[in-house]
Amino acid sequence: QKEVEQDPGPLSVPEGAIVSLNCTYSNSAFQYFMWYRQYSRKGPELLMYTYSSGNKEDGRFTAQVDKSSKYISLFIRDSQPSDSATYLCAMKGGSSASKIIFGSGTRLSIRP
Amino acid sequence: EAGVAQSPRYKIIEKRQSVAFWCNPISGHATLYWYQQILGQGPKLLIQFQNNGVVDDSQLPKDRFSAERLKGVDSTLKIQPAKLEDSAVYLCASSLGGTGSQPQHFGDGTRLSIL
């Protein structure tokens, strides 16, 4: 079993829809949870960064972390064609020695 | 603020040849990372430097991969000899520190194809 599981998609939704992206994980030591957006032939770009459980909102993006269920989500409201990309979840333990573990990414396409 | 710079952007070599990648992190970032991203997968950490010292190289195939960060700024990653399974994008990232509270910022990577 992988430490971080993410549905690869592809996921295709119409413009303006609410998008829900999810990851599950198995390591209860993870403390930091991230979402990266990666456009084709570009490096990952940090979107959301949260510590421990709870919600965090930034513009059209909301990240949720449920540590009891080992489940994290990213919601995109009023989705735009420019949101079409691969979304990677990532997580890390609390110690300086722990490394970031990435999900395999979900490919998202927003139809105009 | 300038981002993480990497070169070359693309490289095509034959198996058993050698290749080197270069990374210049964001100014002032003490921690530098090299990742390997195989098509359809998330990035996997190869090596982490804190200034010019190695913090974690547990997933670096040391029989063929090497990396250095001699002056605590720029870094090079080398593969010698290359194998077909090394075809991937090699990403460099940097952060202010190595703790979880400091997010990592990525370059656009070097896309390596092995023939």
PDB file of C-alpha atoms in Angstrom:
ATOM      1  CA  GLN A   1       0.000   0.000   0.000  1.00  0.00           C
ATOM      2  CA  LYS A   2       1.323   3.433  -0.950  1.00  0.00           C
ATOM      3  CA  GLU A   3       1.737   5.998   1.830  1.00  0.00           C
ATOM      4  CA  VAL A   4      -0.327   8.506  -0.167  1.00  0.00           C
ATOM      5  CA  GLU A   5      -3.141   7.519  -2.539  1.00  0.00           C
ATOM      6  CA  GLN A   6      -4.570   9.873  -5.142  1.00  0.00           C
ATOM      7  CA  ASP A   7      -7.005   9.144  -7.965  1.00  0.00           C
ATOM      8  CA  PRO A   8      -5.136   9.881 -11.235  1.00  0.00           C
ATOM      9  CA  GLY A   9      -8.275  10.928 -13.103  1.00  0.00           C
ATOM     10  CA  PRO A  10      -8.575  12.428 -15.627  1.00  0.00           C
ATOM     11  CA  LEU A  11     -11.364  14.564 -14.221  1.00  0.00           C
ATOM     12  CA  SER A  12     -13.307  16.758 -16.662  1.00  0.00           C
ATOM     13  CA  VAL A  13     -15.841  19.347 -15.469  1.00  0.00           C
ATOM     14  CA  PRO A  14     -17.592  22.333 -17.086  1.00  0.00           C
ATOM     15  CA  GLU A  15     -16.424  25.866 -16.414  1.00  0.00           C
ATOM     16  CA  GLY A  16     -17.941  27.307 -13.233  1.00  0.00           C
ATOM     17  CA  ALA A  17     -18.347  23.940 -11.503  1.00  0.00           C
ATOM     18  CA  ILE A  18     -17.041  23.151  -8.036  1.00  0.00           C
ATOM     19  CA  VAL A  19     -14.150  20.715  -8.189  1.00  0.00           C
ATOM     20  CA  SER A  20     -13.283  18.304  -5.384  1.00  0.00           C
ATOM     21  CA  LEU A  21      -9.869  16.627  -5.311  1.00  0.00           C
ATOM     22  CA  ASN A  22      -8.927  14.119  -2.628  1.00  0.00           C
ATOM     23  CA  CYS A  23      -6.088  12.111  -1.148  1.00  0.00           C
ATOM     24  CA  THR A  24      -5.896   9.442   1.512  1.00  0.00           C
ATOM     25  CA  TYR A  25      -2.816   8.520   3.476  1.00  0.00           C
ATOM     26  CA  SER A  26      -1.661   5.837   5.878  1.00  0.00           C
ATOM     27  CA  ASN A  27       1.100   7.498   7.952  1.00  0.00           C
ATOM     28  CA  SER A  28      -0.349   9.091  11.090  1.00  0.00           C
ATOM     29  CA  ALA A  29       2.931  11.017  11.601  1.00  0.00           C
ATOM     30  CA  PHE A  30       2.134  13.429   8.760  1.00  0.00           C
ATOM     31  CA  GLN A  31       1.660  16.958  10.140  1.00  0.00           C
ATOM     32  CA  TYR A  32       2.002  19.247   7.114  1.00  0.00           C
ATOM     33  CA  PHE A  33      -0.329  18.949   4.138  1.00  0.00           C
ATOM     34  CA  MET A  34       0.130  20.635   0.785  1.00  0.00           C
ATOM     35  CA  TRP A  35      -1.492  20.944  -2.607  1.00  0.00           C
ATOM     36  CA  TYR A  36       0.618  21.710  -5.659  1.00  0.00           C
ATOM     37  CA  ARG A  37      -0.574  22.587  -9.163  1.00  0.00           C
ATOM     38  CA  GLN A  38       1.547  21.431 -12.069  1.00  0.00           C
ATOM     39  CA  TYR A  39       1.006  22.677 -15.595  1.00  0.00           C
ATOM     40  CA  SER A  40       2.359  20.653 -18.504  1.00  0.00           C
ATOM     41  CA  ARG A  41       6.162  20.920 -18.783  1.00  0.00           C
ATOM     42  CA  LYS A  42       6.361  23.091 -15.668  1.00  0.00           C
ATOM     43  CA  GLY A  43       7.444  22.480 -12.091  1.00  0.00           C
ATOM     44  CA  PRO A  44       4.923  22.051  -9.258  1.00  0.00           C
ATOM     45  CA  GLU A  45       3.593  25.330  -7.868  1.00  0.00           C
ATOM     46  CA  LEU A  46       2.517  25.497  -4.221  1.00  0.00           C
ATOM     47  CA  LEU A  47      -1.208  26.304  -3.885  1.00  0.00           C
ATOM     48  CA  MET A  48      -2.143  25.522  -0.308  1.00  0.00           C
ATOM     49  CA  TYR A  49      -0.138  24.692   2.814  1.00  0.00           C
ATOM     50  CA  THR A  50      -1.792  23.599   6.048  1.00  0.00           C
ATOM     51  CA  TYR A  51      -0.635  22.318   9.399  1.00  0.00           C
ATOM     52  CA  SER A  52      -2.593  19.585  11.187  1.00  0.00           C
ATOM     53  CA  SER A  53      -6.397  19.340  10.870  1.00  0.00           C
ATOM     54  CA  GLY A  54      -8.891  21.955   9.781  1.00  0.00           C
ATOM     55  CA  ASN A  55      -9.801  24.138   6.840  1.00  0.00           C
ATOM     56  CA  LYS A  56      -7.896  26.848   5.022  1.00  0.00           C
ATOM     57  CA  GLU A  57      -9.320  29.141   2.379  1.00  0.00           C
ATOM     58  CA  ASP A  58      -7.466  31.220  -0.213  1.00  0.00           C
ATOM     59  CA  GLY A  59      -9.601  32.867  -2.855  1.00  0.00           C
ATOM     60  CA  ARG A  60     -11.376  30.178  -4.866  1.00  0.00           C
ATOM     61  CA  PHE A  61      -9.403  27.387  -3.179  1.00  0.00           C
ATOM     62  CA  THR A  62     -10.250  25.613   0.096  1.00  0.00           C
ATOM     63  CA  ALA A  63      -8.113  22.896   1.643  1.00  0.00           C
ATOM     64  CA  GLN A  64      -9.501  20.502   4.239  1.00  0.00           C
ATOM     65  CA  VAL A  65      -7.582  18.084   6.421  1.00  0.00           C
ATOM     66  CA  ASP A  66      -9.252  15.348   8.452  1.00  0.00           C
ATOM     67  CA  LYS A  67      -6.487  13.594  10.370  1.00  0.00           C
ATOM     68  CA  SER A  68      -8.899  11.216  12.117  1.00  0.00           C
ATOM     69  CA  SER A  69      -9.881   9.795   8.712  1.00  0.00           C
ATOM     70  CA  LYS A  70      -6.447  10.344   7.128  1.00  0.00           C
ATOM     71  CA  TYR A  71      -8.146  12.231   4.300  1.00  0.00           C
ATOM     72  CA  ILE A  72      -7.408  15.581   2.688  1.00  0.00           C
ATOM     73  CA  SER A  73      -9.344  17.544   0.087  1.00  0.00           C
ATOM     74  CA  LEU A  74      -8.945  20.530  -2.185  1.00  0.00           C
ATOM     75  CA  PHE A  75     -12.037  22.369  -3.401  1.00  0.00           C
ATOM     76  CA  ILE A  76     -11.961  24.774  -6.329  1.00  0.00           C
ATOM     77  CA  ARG A  77     -14.965  27.098  -6.662  1.00  0.00           C
ATOM     78  CA  ASP A  78     -16.012  28.774  -9.905  1.00  0.00           C
ATOM     79  CA  SER A  79     -13.526  26.666 -11.860  1.00  0.00           C
ATOM     80  CA  GLN A  80     -11.833  28.289 -14.869  1.00  0.00           C
ATOM     81  CA  PRO A  81     -10.158  26.783 -17.964  1.00  0.00           C
ATOM     82  CA  SER A  82      -6.868  28.130 -16.548  1.00  0.00           C
ATOM     83  CA  ASP A  83      -7.308  25.696 -13.631  1.00  0.00           C
ATOM     84  CA  SER A  84      -6.714  22.799 -16.041  1.00  0.00           C
ATOM     85  CA  ALA A  85      -3.565  21.117 -14.720  1.00  0.00           C
ATOM     86  CA  THR A  86      -2.379  18.180 -12.637  1.00  0.00           C
ATOM     87  CA  TYR A  87      -2.953  18.607  -8.903  1.00  0.00           C
ATOM     88  CA  LEU A  88      -0.547  16.899  -6.529  1.00  0.00           C
ATOM     89  CA  CYS A  89      -1.243  16.376  -2.864  1.00  0.00           C
ATOM     90  CA  ALA A  90       1.815  16.170  -0.613  1.00  0.00           C
ATOM     91  CA  MET A  91       2.446  15.632   3.054  1.00  0.00           C
ATOM     92  CA  LYS A  92       5.292  15.652   5.568  1.00  0.00           C
ATOM     93  CA  GLY A  93       6.001  14.646   9.128  1.00  0.00           C
ATOM     94  CA  GLY A  94       6.815  17.154  11.839  1.00  0.00           C
ATOM     95  CA  SER A  95      10.512  16.454  12.241  1.00  0.00           C
ATOM     96  CA  SER A  96      13.192  18.162  10.174  1.00  0.00           C
ATOM     97  CA  ALA A  97      14.359  14.706   9.082  1.00  0.00           C
ATOM     98  CA  SER A  98      11.062  13.769   7.422  1.00  0.00           C
ATOM     99  CA  LYS A  99      10.687  14.112   3.671  1.00  0.00           C
ATOM    100  CA  ILE A 100       7.715  15.257   1.591  1.00  0.00           C
ATOM    101  CA  ILE A 101       5.708  12.375   0.135  1.00  0.00           C
ATOM    102  CA  PHE A 102       3.713  13.225  -2.984  1.00  0.00           C
ATOM    103  CA  GLY A 103       0.592  11.632  -4.401  1.00  0.00           C
ATOM    104  CA  SER A 104       0.682  10.613  -8.046  1.00  0.00           C
ATOM    105  CA  GLY A 105      -1.470  13.578  -9.117  1.00  0.00           C
ATOM    106  CA  THR A 106      -4.976  14.073 -10.509  1.00  0.00           C
ATOM    107  CA  ARG A 107      -5.262  15.448 -14.029  1.00  0.00           C
ATOM    108  CA  LEU A 108      -8.036  18.068 -14.163  1.00  0.00           C
ATOM    109  CA  SER A 109      -9.614  19.549 -17.281  1.00  0.00           C
ATOM    110  CA  ILE A 110     -12.094  22.443 -17.183  1.00  0.00           C
ATOM    111  CA  ARG A 111     -14.290  22.591 -20.278  1.00  0.00           C
ATOM    112  CA  PRO A 112     -15.194  26.140 -21.487  1.00  0.00           C
TER     113      PRO A 112
ATOM    114  CA  GLU B   1      12.042  37.401  -6.552  1.00  0.00           C
ATOM    115  CA  ALA B   2      13.684  35.123  -9.094  1.00  0.00           C
ATOM    116  CA  GLY B   3      12.585  31.502  -8.922  1.00  0.00           C
ATOM    117  CA  VAL B   4      14.588  28.295  -8.967  1.00  0.00           C
ATOM    118  CA  ALA B   5      16.625  28.098 -12.186  1.00  0.00           C
ATOM    119  CA  GLN B   6      17.480  24.800 -13.853  1.00  0.00           C
ATOM    120  CA  SER B   7      19.377  23.869 -16.996  1.00  0.00           C
ATOM    121  CA  PRO B   8      19.259  22.354 -19.471  1.00  0.00           C
ATOM    122  CA  ARG B   9      15.493  22.112 -20.012  1.00  0.00           C
ATOM    123  CA  TYR B  10      15.785  19.010 -22.164  1.00  0.00           C
ATOM    124  CA  LYS B  11      18.441  16.363 -22.649  1.00  0.00           C
ATOM    125  CA  ILE B  12      18.519  13.264 -24.847  1.00  0.00           C
ATOM    126  CA  ILE B  13      21.310  10.726 -24.386  1.00  0.00           C
ATOM    127  CA  GLU B  14      21.932   7.076 -25.083  1.00  0.00           C
ATOM    128  CA  LYS B  15      22.056   4.499 -22.305  1.00  0.00           C
ATOM    129  CA  ARG B  16      25.416   4.132 -20.592  1.00  0.00           C
ATOM    130  CA  GLN B  17      26.289   7.777 -21.349  1.00  0.00           C
ATOM    131  CA  SER B  18      26.678  10.364 -18.609  1.00  0.00           C
ATOM    132  CA  VAL B  19      24.670  13.544 -18.031  1.00  0.00           C
ATOM    133  CA  ALA B  20      24.695  16.468 -15.595  1.00  0.00           C
ATOM    134  CA  PHE B  21      22.009  18.894 -14.479  1.00  0.00           C
ATOM    135  CA  TRP B  22      22.463  22.280 -12.851  1.00  0.00           C
ATOM    136  CA  CYS B  23      20.301  24.125 -10.321  1.00  0.00           C
ATOM    137  CA  ASN B  24      20.440  27.633  -8.872  1.00  0.00           C
ATOM    138  CA  PRO B  25      18.039  28.001  -5.911  1.00  0.00           C
ATOM    139  CA  ILE B  26      16.162  31.071  -4.751  1.00  0.00           C
ATOM    140  CA  SER B  27      18.558  33.539  -3.168  1.00  0.00           C
ATOM    141  CA  GLY B  28      18.913  32.972   0.565  1.00  0.00           C
ATOM    142  CA  HIS B  29      17.398  29.500   0.554  1.00  0.00           C
ATOM    143  CA  ALA B  30      19.586  27.224   2.637  1.00  0.00           C
ATOM    144  CA  THR B  31      17.904  23.953   1.722  1.00  0.00           C
ATOM    145  CA  LEU B  32      18.045  22.446  -1.749  1.00  0.00           C
ATOM    146  CA  TYR B  33      16.335  19.311  -3.013  1.00  0.00           C
ATOM    147  CA  TRP B  34      16.600  17.144  -6.113  1.00  0.00           C
ATOM    148  CA  TYR B  35      13.547  15.149  -7.123  1.00  0.00           C
ATOM    149  CA  GLN B  36      12.885  12.585  -9.848  1.00  0.00           C
ATOM    150  CA  GLN B  37       9.433  12.656 -11.443  1.00  0.00           C
ATOM    151  CA  ILE B  38       8.580   9.725 -13.677  1.00  0.00           C
ATOM    152  CA  LEU B  39       5.684  10.222 -16.095  1.00  0.00           C
ATOM    153  CA  GLY B  40       2.356   9.778 -14.306  1.00  0.00           C
ATOM    154  CA  GLN B  41       3.887   9.839 -10.829  1.00  0.00           C
ATOM    155  CA  GLY B  42       4.536  12.416  -8.157  1.00  0.00           C
ATOM    156  CA  PRO B  43       8.060  13.703  -7.498  1.00  0.00           C
ATOM    157  CA  LYS B  44      10.313  11.420  -5.458  1.00  0.00           C
ATOM    158  CA  LEU B  45      13.096  12.920  -3.330  1.00  0.00           C
ATOM    159  CA  LEU B  46      16.597  11.903  -4.390  1.00  0.00           C
ATOM    160  CA  ILE B  47      18.728  14.107  -2.154  1.00  0.00           C
ATOM    161  CA  GLN B  48      18.392  17.030   0.263  1.00  0.00           C
ATOM    162  CA  PHE B  49      21.154  19.522   1.089  1.00  0.00           C
ATOM    163  CA  GLN B  50      21.242  21.914   4.025  1.00  0.00           C
ATOM    164  CA  ASN B  51      23.761  24.559   2.917  1.00  0.00           C
ATOM    165  CA  ASN B  52      26.544  22.350   1.490  1.00  0.00           C
ATOM    166  CA  GLY B  53      25.901  19.287   3.669  1.00  0.00           C
ATOM    167  CA  VAL B  54      23.776  16.254   2.759  1.00  0.00           C
ATOM    168  CA  VAL B  55      20.724  15.793   5.007  1.00  0.00           C
ATOM    169  CA  ASP B  56      19.052  12.862   3.229  1.00  0.00           C
ATOM    170  CA  ASP B  57      20.262  10.782   0.287  1.00  0.00           C
ATOM    171  CA  SER B  58      18.542   7.543   1.250  1.00  0.00           C
ATOM    172  CA  GLN B  59      16.717   7.266  -2.089  1.00  0.00           C
ATOM    173  CA  LEU B  60      19.641   8.254  -4.316  1.00  0.00           C
ATOM    174  CA  PRO B  61      20.977   5.307  -6.405  1.00  0.00           C
ATOM    175  CA  LYS B  62      24.543   5.966  -5.362  1.00  0.00           C
ATOM    176  CA  ASP B  63      26.070   3.477  -7.802  1.00  0.00           C
ATOM    177  CA  ARG B  64      25.161   5.795 -10.687  1.00  0.00           C
ATOM    178  CA  PHE B  65      23.861   9.104  -9.270  1.00  0.00           C
ATOM    179  CA  SER B  66      25.918  11.779  -7.541  1.00  0.00           C
ATOM    180  CA  ALA B  67      25.177  15.328  -6.431  1.00  0.00           C
ATOM    181  CA  GLU B  68      27.128  18.172  -4.937  1.00  0.00           C
ATOM    182  CA  ARG B  69      26.543  21.663  -3.594  1.00  0.00           C
ATOM    183  CA  LEU B  70      30.079  22.845  -3.024  1.00  0.00           C
ATOM    184  CA  LYS B  71      29.561  26.489  -1.987  1.00  0.00           C
ATOM    185  CA  GLY B  72      26.113  26.077  -0.473  1.00  0.00           C
ATOM    186  CA  VAL B  73      24.370  27.753  -3.400  1.00  0.00           C
ATOM    187  CA  ASP B  74      24.335  26.090  -6.853  1.00  0.00           C
ATOM    188  CA  SER B  75      24.058  22.332  -7.177  1.00  0.00           C
ATOM    189  CA  THR B  76      24.729  19.714  -9.835  1.00  0.00           C
ATOM    190  CA  LEU B  77      23.211  16.256 -10.191  1.00  0.00           C
ATOM    191  CA  LYS B  78      25.045  13.686 -12.325  1.00  0.00           C
ATOM    192  CA  ILE B  79      24.078  10.308 -13.704  1.00  0.00           C
ATOM    193  CA  GLN B  80      26.789   7.946 -14.897  1.00  0.00           C
ATOM    194  CA  PRO B  81      26.095   5.570 -16.575  1.00  0.00           C
ATOM    195  CA  ALA B  82      22.477   6.264 -17.501  1.00  0.00           C
ATOM    196  CA  LYS B  83      19.891   3.489 -17.728  1.00  0.00           C
ATOM    197  CA  LEU B  84      16.609   3.427 -19.657  1.00  0.00           C
ATOM    198  CA  GLU B  85      14.643   3.670 -16.393  1.00  0.00           C
ATOM    199  CA  ASP B  86      16.297   7.036 -15.633  1.00  0.00           C
ATOM    200  CA  SER B  87      14.043   8.692 -18.230  1.00  0.00           C
ATOM    201  CA  ALA B  88      12.182  11.264 -16.128  1.00  0.00           C
ATOM    202  CA  VAL B  89      11.955  14.928 -15.230  1.00  0.00           C
ATOM    203  CA  TYR B  90      14.558  15.987 -12.688  1.00  0.00           C
ATOM    204  CA  LEU B  91      13.241  18.772 -10.493  1.00  0.00           C
ATOM    205  CA  CYS B  92      15.198  21.026  -8.194  1.00  0.00           C
ATOM    206  CA  ALA B  93      13.477  22.758  -5.276  1.00  0.00           C
ATOM    207  CA  SER B  94      14.614  25.067  -2.505  1.00  0.00           C
ATOM    208  CA  SER B  95      13.305  26.315   0.822  1.00  0.00           C
ATOM    209  CA  LEU B  96      14.447  28.739   3.505  1.00  0.00           C
ATOM    210  CA  GLY B  97      14.925  25.885   5.983  1.00  0.00           C
ATOM    211  CA  GLY B  98      14.492  22.145   6.175  1.00  0.00           C
ATOM    212  CA  THR B  99      11.652  21.984   8.661  1.00  0.00           C
ATOM    213  CA  GLY B 100       8.052  21.301   7.657  1.00  0.00           C
ATOM    214  CA  SER B 101       7.074  24.911   8.255  1.00  0.00           C
ATOM    215  CA  GLN B 102       9.072  26.118   5.248  1.00  0.00           C
ATOM    216  CA  PRO B 103       7.417  25.363   1.895  1.00  0.00           C
ATOM    217  CA  GLN B 104       9.447  24.186  -1.066  1.00  0.00           C
ATOM    218  CA  HIS B 105       9.583  26.088  -4.348  1.00  0.00           C
ATOM    219  CA  PHE B 106      10.276  24.150  -7.544  1.00  0.00           C
ATOM    220  CA  GLY B 107      12.063  24.883 -10.782  1.00  0.00           C
ATOM    221  CA  ASP B 108      10.638  23.754 -14.126  1.00  0.00           C
ATOM    222  CA  GLY B 109      12.924  20.729 -14.291  1.00  0.00           C
ATOM    223  CA  THR B 110      15.146  19.004 -16.814  1.00  0.00           C
ATOM    224  CA  ARG B 111      13.371  16.451 -19.001  1.00  0.00           C
ATOM    225  CA  LEU B 112      15.741  13.537 -19.611  1.00  0.00           C
ATOM    226  CA  SER B 113      15.170  10.949 -22.323  1.00  0.00           C
ATOM    227  CA  ILE B 114      17.356   7.857 -22.532  1.00  0.00           C
ATOM    228  CA  LEU B 115      17.502   6.107 -25.913  1.00  0.00           C
TER     229      LEU B 115
END
